[in-house]
Amino acid sequence: MNRTSVLAGTGSAVPGQVVTNHMLAERMDTSDQWIRSRTGIAERRVVEPGTATSDLAVEAGRRALRSAGVDRVDAVVVGTATPDHQCPATGPIVAAGLDLGTIPAFDVGAVCSGFLYALATGSGLIAAGHAERVLVVGAEAFTTIIDPTDRATAPLFGDGAGAVVLRAGDREEPGALLGLHLGSDGLLADLIIVPAGGSRQRSLGVEAPREDHYFTMRGQEVFKHAVRRMEESAREVLGQVGWGLAEVDWLVGHQANLRILHAVADQLRLPRERAFANLERYGNTSAASIPLALDEAAATGRLRAGQRVVLTAFGAGATWGAAALTWPDLGRNGAAPPAPARI
Ligand code: UT7
């Protein structure tokens, strides 16, 4: 059977509030020079108090549906590590916000690999015949779990959402999702962790100290694992689809650090110019980073119909993954779609 998932539309949304490196340097011991040279980030978008992940996800989803020319899907899958609430999931809130009716809607938790895990879940629903069309979203109000006074993490992260519509189609069509690889290693769970707020500390009956409610990361170790796993995963999907590296038009990696994206490209012996990067303006938006990058790359005409694209990510868990697809003709006839919506 040749049934596969085909990417049929993209959309994204970011908050209007911009926080530059210079603004951060006014409130903590850091500098624009340090942040730029170590990460490639110049500014990030930050939600105002009261704006939640679903607000960004609904707007990104609306744009993806419009781009796909549809107003109905059969399921919504949201990759997020910053759900609106601990309970319920954000997926149903997004489906209701988009007026999609009583379709299945749920979250997938794989942090910075969340979009690839959500994409795998959505395409699995299509492959199994449970859905003809699925809205797959990566959305985060990630700054809500960051200690705003912590120079080790506050410069790195930002908020945003990206979404794609998948539809059932044929492997030969532009837009076909051709290869997929996912992995995890729970022995590395404490490399990147928000210690409190889940059942572990609650069940101990211990009141958590303030800092335990915030995101912590052992950055240098994560850096090494990220480069290794993203390279391995990319090679795995290239093997699945039988593409040589010279045939890859774009490597769209999780936007955590420009040095990581360059290191992965170097390991793969891929020219760095083919590693798409927009983290300079958004920072690390976790599960949102890949679909936000895809929407921007398509909007600016860098991603064109028929091009061969490899996606890859690494994140807390640890989790990682990669996907290979050809880029679809989104029917824009050369006209650039709107820039990311600003919430
Ligand atoms: O999204 C999930 C995946 N996440 C990632 O992939 C992130 C992976 N890790 C990284 O991107 C990098 O490790 C960081 C950006 C987090 C850190 O960069 P680094 O080059 O590994 O720096 P470092 O942690 O080794 O710190 C170097 C120095 C230290 O000072 P000393 O010990 O050399 O005197 C830090 O205290 O930089 C200092 N430092 C800072 N200085 C100014 C750490 N943070 C800052 C800061 N401003 N914000």
mmCIF file of C-alpha atoms and ligand atoms in Angstrom:
data_model
loop_
_atom_site.group_PDB
_atom_site.id
_atom_site.type_symbol
_atom_site.label_atom_id
_atom_site.label_comp_id
_atom_site.label_asym_id
_atom_site.label_seq_id
_atom_site.Cartn_x
_atom_site.Cartn_y
_atom_site.Cartn_z
ATOM 1 C CA MET A 1 0.000 0.000 0.000
ATOM 2 C CA ASN A 2 1.303 3.424 -0.938
ATOM 3 C CA ARG A 3 -0.815 5.417 1.563
ATOM 4 C CA THR A 4 1.258 7.961 3.433
ATOM 5 C CA SER A 5 0.903 11.369 5.054
ATOM 6 C CA VAL A 6 1.326 14.428 2.889
ATOM 7 C CA LEU A 7 1.973 17.888 4.281
ATOM 8 C CA ALA A 8 -0.861 20.098 3.072
ATOM 9 C CA GLY A 9 -0.422 23.415 4.906
ATOM 10 C CA THR A 10 1.649 25.325 7.458
ATOM 11 C CA GLY A 11 1.045 28.164 9.908
ATOM 12 C CA SER A 12 2.677 29.843 12.870
ATOM 13 C CA ALA A 13 2.137 32.416 15.594
ATOM 14 C CA VAL A 14 4.420 34.251 18.006
ATOM 15 C CA PRO A 15 3.717 36.713 20.826
ATOM 16 C CA GLY A 16 4.111 40.401 20.036
ATOM 17 C CA GLN A 17 6.429 41.126 22.957
ATOM 18 C CA VAL A 18 10.115 41.124 21.924
ATOM 19 C CA VAL A 19 12.852 40.701 24.551
ATOM 20 C CA THR A 20 16.300 41.494 23.179
ATOM 21 C CA ASN A 21 19.652 40.349 24.548
ATOM 22 C CA HIS A 22 20.324 43.938 25.598
ATOM 23 C CA MET A 23 17.121 43.966 27.666
ATOM 24 C CA LEU A 24 18.224 40.751 29.401
ATOM 25 C CA ALA A 25 21.683 42.204 30.063
ATOM 26 C CA GLU A 26 20.015 45.018 31.998
ATOM 27 C CA ARG A 27 18.531 42.583 34.495
ATOM 28 C CA MET A 28 21.146 39.821 34.783
ATOM 29 C CA ASP A 29 24.885 39.246 34.500
ATOM 30 C CA THR A 30 25.075 38.524 30.772
ATOM 31 C CA SER A 31 25.761 40.348 27.507
ATOM 32 C CA ASP A 32 24.513 40.491 23.945
ATOM 33 C CA GLN A 33 27.992 39.384 22.873
ATOM 34 C CA TRP A 34 27.959 36.259 25.086
ATOM 35 C CA ILE A 35 24.468 35.184 24.057
ATOM 36 C CA ARG A 36 25.048 35.761 20.337
ATOM 37 C CA SER A 37 28.426 34.062 20.223
ATOM 38 C CA ARG A 38 27.410 31.039 22.345
ATOM 39 C CA THR A 39 23.927 30.506 20.917
ATOM 40 C CA GLY A 40 23.254 32.650 17.824
ATOM 41 C CA ILE A 41 20.209 34.189 19.543
ATOM 42 C CA ALA A 42 19.584 37.957 19.401
ATOM 43 C CA GLU A 43 15.993 38.202 20.655
ATOM 44 C CA ARG A 44 13.027 36.082 21.576
ATOM 45 C CA ARG A 45 9.224 36.449 21.825
ATOM 46 C CA VAL A 46 7.696 36.270 25.285
ATOM 47 C CA VAL A 47 4.014 35.865 26.218
ATOM 48 C CA GLU A 48 2.342 38.470 28.395
ATOM 49 C CA PRO A 49 0.943 37.150 31.688
ATOM 50 C CA GLY A 50 -2.361 35.444 30.958
ATOM 51 C CA THR A 51 -1.440 34.298 27.441
ATOM 52 C CA ALA A 52 -1.216 30.515 27.314
ATOM 53 C CA THR A 53 0.113 27.886 24.937
ATOM 54 C CA SER A 54 -3.328 27.232 23.442
ATOM 55 C CA ASP A 55 -3.687 30.906 22.450
ATOM 56 C CA LEU A 56 -0.585 30.562 20.278
ATOM 57 C CA ALA A 57 -1.556 27.074 19.092
ATOM 58 C CA VAL A 58 -5.054 28.138 17.972
ATOM 59 C CA GLU A 59 -3.665 30.993 15.860
ATOM 60 C CA ALA A 60 -0.964 28.799 14.302
ATOM 61 C CA GLY A 61 -3.571 26.084 13.675
ATOM 62 C CA ARG A 62 -5.972 28.566 12.068
ATOM 63 C CA ARG A 63 -3.252 29.632 9.646
ATOM 64 C CA ALA A 64 -2.259 26.060 8.849
ATOM 65 C CA LEU A 65 -5.903 25.151 8.087
ATOM 66 C CA ARG A 66 -6.215 28.209 5.859
ATOM 67 C CA SER A 67 -2.964 27.338 4.099
ATOM 68 C CA ALA A 68 -4.285 23.820 3.483
ATOM 69 C CA GLY A 69 -7.625 25.223 2.291
ATOM 70 C CA VAL A 70 -9.643 23.148 4.760
ATOM 71 C CA ASP A 71 -11.850 23.896 7.746
ATOM 72 C CA ARG A 72 -12.176 20.337 9.056
ATOM 73 C CA VAL A 73 -9.682 17.737 10.252
ATOM 74 C CA ASP A 74 -10.220 14.350 11.915
ATOM 75 C CA ALA A 75 -7.823 14.819 14.843
ATOM 76 C CA VAL A 76 -5.604 17.372 16.582
ATOM 77 C CA VAL A 77 -2.237 16.418 18.076
ATOM 78 C CA VAL A 78 -0.389 19.034 20.126
ATOM 79 C CA GLY A 79 3.273 18.647 21.040
ATOM 80 C CA THR A 80 3.937 20.754 24.125
ATOM 81 C CA ALA A 81 5.847 20.776 27.401
ATOM 82 C CA THR A 82 4.008 23.845 28.652
ATOM 83 C CA PRO A 83 0.322 22.865 28.532
ATOM 84 C CA ASP A 84 -2.241 25.442 29.623
ATOM 85 C CA HIS A 85 -2.950 23.273 32.662
ATOM 86 C CA GLN A 86 -1.532 20.171 34.307
ATOM 87 C CA CYS A 87 -4.979 18.720 33.618
ATOM 88 C CA PRO A 88 -6.675 18.654 31.080
ATOM 89 C CA ALA A 89 -4.532 18.362 27.962
ATOM 90 C CA THR A 90 -4.218 21.359 25.635
ATOM 91 C CA GLY A 91 -5.326 19.475 22.482
ATOM 92 C CA PRO A 92 -9.071 19.627 23.202
ATOM 93 C CA ILE A 93 -8.795 23.333 24.081
ATOM 94 C CA VAL A 94 -7.113 23.944 20.711
ATOM 95 C CA ALA A 95 -9.738 21.901 18.837
ATOM 96 C CA ALA A 96 -12.525 23.848 20.558
ATOM 97 C CA GLY A 97 -10.760 27.155 19.866
ATOM 98 C CA LEU A 98 -10.722 26.251 16.170
ATOM 99 C CA ASP A 99 -14.356 25.141 16.247
ATOM 100 C CA LEU A 100 -13.393 21.680 15.012
ATOM 101 C CA GLY A 101 -16.190 19.812 16.773
ATOM 102 C CA THR A 102 -15.854 16.673 18.871
ATOM 103 C CA ILE A 103 -12.872 15.120 17.111
ATOM 104 C CA PRO A 104 -10.087 13.357 19.036
ATOM 105 C CA ALA A 105 -7.580 15.883 20.353
ATOM 106 C CA PHE A 106 -4.684 15.268 22.717
ATOM 107 C CA ASP A 107 -1.131 16.184 23.701
ATOM 108 C CA VAL A 108 2.179 14.485 23.113
ATOM 109 C CA GLY A 109 4.972 15.235 25.579
ATOM 110 C CA ALA A 110 8.489 14.997 24.193
ATOM 111 C CA VAL A 111 9.625 18.572 24.954
ATOM 112 C CA CYS A 112 11.976 19.831 22.196
ATOM 113 C CA SER A 113 11.333 16.704 20.113
ATOM 114 C CA GLY A 114 7.593 17.218 20.650
ATOM 115 C CA PHE A 115 6.784 18.261 17.109
ATOM 116 C CA LEU A 116 8.438 15.183 15.591
ATOM 117 C CA TYR A 117 6.654 12.924 18.074
ATOM 118 C CA ALA A 118 3.346 14.667 17.291
ATOM 119 C CA LEU A 119 4.038 14.346 13.565
ATOM 120 C CA ALA A 120 4.692 10.623 14.007
ATOM 121 C CA THR A 121 1.444 10.257 15.976
ATOM 122 C CA GLY A 122 -0.588 12.185 13.416
ATOM 123 C CA SER A 123 0.850 10.257 10.498
ATOM 124 C CA GLY A 124 0.255 7.025 12.426
ATOM 125 C CA LEU A 125 -3.463 7.888 12.700
ATOM 126 C CA ILE A 126 -3.518 8.429 8.940
ATOM 127 C CA ALA A 127 -1.532 5.258 8.170
ATOM 128 C CA ALA A 128 -3.927 3.209 10.316
ATOM 129 C CA GLY A 129 -6.929 4.642 8.482
ATOM 130 C CA HIS A 130 -8.284 6.378 11.606
ATOM 131 C CA ALA A 131 -7.986 9.811 10.009
ATOM 132 C CA GLU A 132 -7.822 11.375 6.566
ATOM 133 C CA ARG A 133 -6.558 14.724 7.852
ATOM 134 C CA VAL A 134 -4.760 15.672 11.076
ATOM 135 C CA LEU A 135 -3.713 19.046 12.487
ATOM 136 C CA VAL A 136 -0.279 18.654 14.100
ATOM 137 C CA VAL A 137 0.839 21.523 16.335
ATOM 138 C CA GLY A 138 4.025 22.303 18.247
ATOM 139 C CA ALA A 139 3.295 25.069 20.745
ATOM 140 C CA GLU A 140 4.957 26.456 23.837
ATOM 141 C CA ALA A 141 4.670 29.259 26.330
ATOM 142 C CA PHE A 142 8.089 28.029 27.413
ATOM 143 C CA THR A 143 9.099 31.192 29.251
ATOM 144 C CA THR A 144 6.413 30.356 31.832
ATOM 145 C CA ILE A 145 8.694 27.598 33.209
ATOM 146 C CA ILE A 146 11.915 29.627 32.984
ATOM 147 C CA ASP A 147 13.330 31.485 35.983
ATOM 148 C CA PRO A 148 13.491 35.045 34.589
ATOM 149 C CA THR A 149 16.531 35.759 36.778
ATOM 150 C CA ASP A 150 18.577 32.702 35.687
ATOM 151 C CA ARG A 151 21.227 33.601 33.144
ATOM 152 C CA ALA A 152 21.852 29.934 32.370
ATOM 153 C CA THR A 153 18.378 29.473 30.878
ATOM 154 C CA ALA A 154 16.521 32.800 30.424
ATOM 155 C CA PRO A 155 18.577 33.872 27.377
ATOM 156 C CA LEU A 156 17.937 30.590 25.593
ATOM 157 C CA PHE A 157 14.172 30.223 25.373
ATOM 158 C CA GLY A 158 11.207 31.926 23.762
ATOM 159 C CA ASP A 159 7.517 31.331 23.055
ATOM 160 C CA GLY A 160 5.691 30.453 19.852
ATOM 161 C CA ALA A 161 3.661 27.929 17.907
ATOM 162 C CA GLY A 162 3.785 26.246 14.539
ATOM 163 C CA ALA A 163 1.355 23.869 12.897
ATOM 164 C CA VAL A 164 0.992 21.671 9.852
ATOM 165 C CA VAL A 165 -1.955 19.894 8.282
ATOM 166 C CA LEU A 166 -1.287 16.301 7.253
ATOM 167 C CA ARG A 167 -3.589 14.526 4.801
ATOM 168 C CA ALA A 168 -3.695 10.995 3.461
ATOM 169 C CA GLY A 169 -1.876 10.803 0.174
ATOM 170 C CA ASP A 170 0.626 8.978 -1.940
ATOM 171 C CA ARG A 171 4.375 8.516 -1.472
ATOM 172 C CA GLU A 172 5.033 9.926 -4.935
ATOM 173 C CA GLU A 173 3.375 13.303 -4.190
ATOM 174 C CA PRO A 174 5.406 16.377 -3.217
ATOM 175 C CA GLY A 175 4.891 16.810 0.536
ATOM 176 C CA ALA A 176 5.009 13.085 1.297
ATOM 177 C CA LEU A 177 6.428 12.084 4.659
ATOM 178 C CA LEU A 178 8.798 9.361 3.566
ATOM 179 C CA GLY A 179 10.987 8.525 6.558
ATOM 180 C CA LEU A 180 10.697 8.767 10.324
ATOM 181 C CA HIS A 181 12.880 7.842 13.266
ATOM 182 C CA LEU A 182 12.313 8.419 17.003
ATOM 183 C CA GLY A 183 14.396 7.552 20.047
ATOM 184 C CA SER A 184 14.582 8.140 23.804
ATOM 185 C CA ASP A 185 16.790 7.470 26.816
ATOM 186 C CA GLY A 186 15.086 7.936 30.178
ATOM 187 C CA LEU A 187 18.382 7.365 31.977
ATOM 188 C CA LEU A 188 19.124 10.945 30.927
ATOM 189 C CA ALA A 189 15.869 12.313 32.383
ATOM 190 C CA ASP A 190 17.637 14.604 34.842
ATOM 191 C CA LEU A 191 19.778 16.309 32.177
ATOM 192 C CA ILE A 192 16.890 18.683 31.491
ATOM 193 C CA ILE A 193 14.183 18.788 34.121
ATOM 194 C CA VAL A 194 11.543 20.826 35.923
ATOM 195 C CA PRO A 195 11.739 18.931 39.231
ATOM 196 C CA ALA A 196 8.438 20.051 40.821
ATOM 197 C CA GLY A 197 4.828 20.226 39.679
ATOM 198 C CA GLY A 198 4.438 16.578 38.714
ATOM 199 C CA SER A 199 3.575 13.493 40.760
ATOM 200 C CA ARG A 200 7.138 12.779 41.939
ATOM 201 C CA GLN A 201 7.481 15.638 44.381
ATOM 202 C CA ARG A 202 3.805 15.827 45.189
ATOM 203 C CA SER A 203 3.625 12.182 46.154
ATOM 204 C CA LEU A 204 6.486 12.699 48.602
ATOM 205 C CA GLY A 205 4.300 15.229 50.346
ATOM 206 C CA VAL A 206 7.221 17.670 50.375
ATOM 207 C CA GLU A 207 6.679 21.291 49.557
ATOM 208 C CA ALA A 208 9.060 22.054 46.678
ATOM 209 C CA PRO A 209 11.499 24.954 46.926
ATOM 210 C CA ARG A 210 10.865 27.830 44.493
ATOM 211 C CA GLU A 211 13.688 26.874 42.122
ATOM 212 C CA ASP A 212 12.315 23.352 41.672
ATOM 213 C CA HIS A 213 9.385 24.797 39.723
ATOM 214 C CA TYR A 214 11.762 26.088 37.060
ATOM 215 C CA PHE A 215 13.523 24.497 34.126
ATOM 216 C CA THR A 216 17.122 23.367 34.707
ATOM 217 C CA MET A 217 19.584 22.010 32.158
ATOM 218 C CA ARG A 218 23.124 20.639 32.175
ATOM 219 C CA GLY A 219 23.935 22.578 29.011
ATOM 220 C CA GLN A 220 27.306 21.171 27.976
ATOM 221 C CA GLU A 221 26.206 17.538 28.321
ATOM 222 C CA VAL A 222 22.982 18.266 26.459
ATOM 223 C CA PHE A 223 24.988 19.903 23.689
ATOM 224 C CA LYS A 224 27.035 16.734 23.095
ATOM 225 C CA HIS A 225 24.064 14.361 23.210
ATOM 226 C CA ALA A 226 22.080 16.688 20.921
ATOM 227 C CA VAL A 227 24.747 16.748 18.202
ATOM 228 C CA ARG A 228 25.260 12.985 18.346
ATOM 229 C CA ARG A 229 21.583 12.002 18.350
ATOM 230 C CA MET A 230 20.471 14.523 15.739
ATOM 231 C CA GLU A 231 23.210 13.330 13.404
ATOM 232 C CA GLU A 232 22.382 9.652 14.016
ATOM 233 C CA SER A 233 18.671 10.202 13.517
ATOM 234 C CA ALA A 234 19.192 12.188 10.327
ATOM 235 C CA ARG A 235 21.412 9.412 8.959
ATOM 236 C CA GLU A 236 18.765 6.843 9.911
ATOM 237 C CA VAL A 237 16.005 8.545 7.899
ATOM 238 C CA LEU A 238 18.360 9.187 4.985
ATOM 239 C CA GLY A 239 19.029 5.449 4.952
ATOM 240 C CA GLN A 240 15.271 4.731 5.046
ATOM 241 C CA VAL A 241 14.556 6.902 2.019
ATOM 242 C CA GLY A 242 17.789 6.198 0.152
ATOM 243 C CA TRP A 243 18.868 9.827 -0.252
ATOM 244 C CA GLY A 244 22.522 10.808 -0.370
ATOM 245 C CA LEU A 245 23.521 13.942 1.531
ATOM 246 C CA ALA A 246 24.121 15.790 -1.724
ATOM 247 C CA GLU A 247 20.403 15.339 -2.465
ATOM 248 C CA VAL A 248 19.246 17.057 0.746
ATOM 249 C CA ASP A 249 18.128 20.627 0.063
ATOM 250 C CA TRP A 250 17.390 21.606 3.678
ATOM 251 C CA LEU A 251 18.214 20.337 7.141
ATOM 252 C CA VAL A 252 15.606 21.881 9.424
ATOM 253 C CA GLY A 253 16.854 21.110 12.914
ATOM 254 C CA HIS A 254 15.449 21.982 16.308
ATOM 255 C CA GLN A 255 16.470 25.589 16.920
ATOM 256 C CA ALA A 256 18.290 25.344 20.266
ATOM 257 C CA ASN A 257 21.712 26.702 19.411
ATOM 258 C CA LEU A 258 23.310 27.756 16.121
ATOM 259 C CA ARG A 259 26.518 25.969 17.171
ATOM 260 C CA ILE A 260 24.542 22.719 17.478
ATOM 261 C CA LEU A 261 22.955 23.184 14.037
ATOM 262 C CA HIS A 262 26.375 23.844 12.511
ATOM 263 C CA ALA A 263 27.958 20.906 14.343
ATOM 264 C CA VAL A 264 25.248 18.549 13.069
ATOM 265 C CA ALA A 265 25.718 19.864 9.525
ATOM 266 C CA ASP A 266 29.499 19.458 9.848
ATOM 267 C CA GLN A 267 29.149 15.885 11.137
ATOM 268 C CA LEU A 268 26.879 15.094 8.200
ATOM 269 C CA ARG A 269 29.288 16.886 5.829
ATOM 270 C CA LEU A 270 26.427 19.093 4.714
ATOM 271 C CA PRO A 271 27.192 22.749 3.869
ATOM 272 C CA ARG A 272 26.158 24.917 6.843
ATOM 273 C CA GLU A 273 24.056 27.115 4.516
ATOM 274 C CA ARG A 274 21.701 24.178 4.094
ATOM 275 C CA ALA A 275 20.982 24.077 7.845
ATOM 276 C CA PHE A 276 17.978 26.380 8.180
ATOM 277 C CA ALA A 277 18.204 28.777 11.134
ATOM 278 C CA ASN A 278 15.781 31.383 12.463
ATOM 279 C CA LEU A 279 16.650 31.091 16.162
ATOM 280 C CA GLU A 280 18.304 34.513 16.027
ATOM 281 C CA ARG A 281 14.814 36.050 16.341
ATOM 282 C CA TYR A 282 12.961 33.422 18.367
ATOM 283 C CA GLY A 283 15.447 31.553 20.569
ATOM 284 C CA ASN A 284 14.609 27.981 21.474
ATOM 285 C CA THR A 285 10.832 27.549 21.285
ATOM 286 C CA SER A 286 10.985 23.821 22.129
ATOM 287 C CA ALA A 287 8.236 21.855 20.325
ATOM 288 C CA ALA A 288 7.332 24.928 18.273
ATOM 289 C CA SER A 289 10.755 25.435 16.751
ATOM 290 C CA ILE A 290 10.584 23.084 13.754
ATOM 291 C CA PRO A 291 7.081 24.009 12.506
ATOM 292 C CA LEU A 292 7.860 27.702 13.107
ATOM 293 C CA ALA A 293 11.014 27.252 11.011
ATOM 294 C CA LEU A 294 9.123 25.381 8.286
ATOM 295 C CA ASP A 295 6.445 28.056 8.050
ATOM 296 C CA GLU A 296 9.041 30.799 7.852
ATOM 297 C CA ALA A 297 11.201 28.928 5.326
ATOM 298 C CA ALA A 298 8.134 28.415 3.129
ATOM 299 C CA ALA A 299 6.963 32.010 3.592
ATOM 300 C CA THR A 300 10.310 33.418 2.538
ATOM 301 C CA GLY A 301 10.519 31.152 -0.499
ATOM 302 C CA ARG A 302 13.533 29.214 0.749
ATOM 303 C CA LEU A 303 11.555 25.973 0.908
ATOM 304 C CA ARG A 304 10.209 25.228 -2.543
ATOM 305 C CA ALA A 305 8.005 22.520 -3.976
ATOM 306 C CA GLY A 306 9.840 19.269 -4.620
ATOM 307 C CA GLN A 307 12.836 20.034 -2.388
ATOM 308 C CA ARG A 308 14.121 17.289 -0.115
ATOM 309 C CA VAL A 309 13.956 18.151 3.562
ATOM 310 C CA VAL A 310 15.286 16.442 6.685
ATOM 311 C CA LEU A 311 13.934 17.468 10.097
ATOM 312 C CA THR A 312 15.755 16.538 13.286
ATOM 313 C CA ALA A 313 15.456 17.338 16.998
ATOM 314 C CA PHE A 314 16.779 16.500 20.441
ATOM 315 C CA GLY A 315 15.224 17.398 23.760
ATOM 316 C CA ALA A 316 14.465 16.568 27.360
ATOM 317 C CA GLY A 317 13.632 12.994 28.149
ATOM 318 C CA ALA A 318 16.036 12.496 26.574
ATOM 319 C CA THR A 319 14.137 12.259 23.290
ATOM 320 C CA TRP A 320 15.219 12.701 19.701
ATOM 321 C CA GLY A 321 14.069 12.029 16.182
ATOM 322 C CA ALA A 322 14.178 12.862 12.507
ATOM 323 C CA ALA A 323 11.870 12.877 9.512
ATOM 324 C CA ALA A 324 12.419 13.033 5.752
ATOM 325 C CA LEU A 325 9.893 14.593 3.410
ATOM 326 C CA THR A 326 9.639 16.318 0.083
ATOM 327 C CA TRP A 327 8.287 19.850 0.194
ATOM 328 C CA PRO A 328 4.744 20.283 -1.164
ATOM 329 C CA ASP A 329 3.389 22.825 -3.572
ATOM 330 C CA LEU A 330 1.255 24.840 -1.178
ATOM 331 C CA GLY A 331 -0.424 26.591 -4.076
ATOM 332 C CA ARG A 332 0.890 30.034 -3.311
ATOM 333 C CA ASN A 333 1.937 30.730 -6.913
ATOM 334 C CA GLY A 334 4.991 32.561 -5.668
ATOM 335 C CA ALA A 335 3.041 34.833 -3.321
ATOM 336 C CA ALA A 336 4.554 34.794 0.164
ATOM 337 C CA PRO A 337 2.062 33.887 2.904
ATOM 338 C CA PRO A 338 1.721 36.185 5.918
ATOM 339 C CA ALA A 339 4.477 36.387 8.515
ATOM 340 C CA PRO A 340 3.837 34.561 11.803
ATOM 341 C CA ALA A 341 0.765 35.898 13.563
ATOM 342 C CA ARG A 342 1.554 37.982 16.608
ATOM 343 C CA ILE A 343 -0.462 37.315 19.711
HETATM 344 O O1 UT7 B 1 16.276 22.383 23.677
HETATM 345 C C1 UT7 B 1 16.789 21.249 24.334
HETATM 346 C C2 UT7 B 1 18.158 21.057 23.930
HETATM 347 N N1 UT7 B 1 18.965 22.096 24.517
HETATM 348 C C3 UT7 B 1 20.119 22.344 24.004
HETATM 349 O O2 UT7 B 1 20.455 21.758 23.005
HETATM 350 C C4 UT7 B 1 21.062 23.296 24.692
HETATM 351 C C5 UT7 B 1 22.464 22.696 24.667
HETATM 352 N N2 UT7 B 1 23.455 23.496 25.345
HETATM 353 C C6 UT7 B 1 23.863 24.706 24.905
HETATM 354 O O3 UT7 B 1 23.348 25.232 23.934
HETATM 355 C C7 UT7 B 1 25.038 25.352 25.574
HETATM 356 O O4 UT7 B 1 25.673 24.422 26.434
HETATM 357 C C8 UT7 B 1 24.655 26.618 26.399
HETATM 358 C C9 UT7 B 1 24.234 27.737 25.465
HETATM 359 C C10 UT7 B 1 23.536 26.292 27.355
HETATM 360 C C11 UT7 B 1 25.864 27.118 27.191
HETATM 361 O O5 UT7 B 1 26.940 27.361 26.321
HETATM 362 P P1 UT7 B 1 28.386 26.773 26.644
HETATM 363 O O6 UT7 B 1 29.282 27.220 25.574
HETATM 364 O O7 UT7 B 1 28.235 25.301 26.892
HETATM 365 O O8 UT7 B 1 28.750 27.573 27.956
HETATM 366 P P2 UT7 B 1 29.098 27.006 29.399
HETATM 367 O O9 UT7 B 1 27.898 26.492 30.083
HETATM 368 O O10 UT7 B 1 30.293 26.139 29.297
HETATM 369 O O11 UT7 B 1 29.543 28.338 30.134
HETATM 370 C C12 UT7 B 1 30.758 29.034 29.749
HETATM 371 C C13 UT7 B 1 30.931 30.217 30.667
HETATM 372 C C14 UT7 B 1 30.845 29.860 32.141
HETATM 373 O O12 UT7 B 1 31.775 30.668 32.847
HETATM 374 P P3 UT7 B 1 33.202 30.067 33.287
HETATM 375 O O13 UT7 B 1 32.895 28.892 34.144
HETATM 376 O O14 UT7 B 1 33.895 29.697 31.997
HETATM 377 O O15 UT7 B 1 33.840 31.223 33.987
HETATM 378 C C15 UT7 B 1 29.449 30.275 32.518
HETATM 379 O O16 UT7 B 1 29.323 30.619 33.881
HETATM 380 O O17 UT7 B 1 29.912 31.177 30.421
HETATM 381 C C16 UT7 B 1 29.263 31.509 31.655
HETATM 382 N N3 UT7 B 1 27.869 31.795 31.362
HETATM 383 C C17 UT7 B 1 27.436 33.004 30.970
HETATM 384 N N4 UT7 B 1 28.070 34.170 30.802
HETATM 385 C C18 UT7 B 1 27.350 35.214 30.379
HETATM 386 C C19 UT7 B 1 26.809 30.941 31.370
HETATM 387 N N5 UT7 B 1 25.701 31.577 30.992
HETATM 388 C C20 UT7 B 1 26.053 32.851 30.737
HETATM 389 C C21 UT7 B 1 25.349 33.983 30.308
HETATM 390 N N6 UT7 B 1 26.034 35.136 30.148
HETATM 391 N N7 UT7 B 1 24.022 33.960 30.039
#
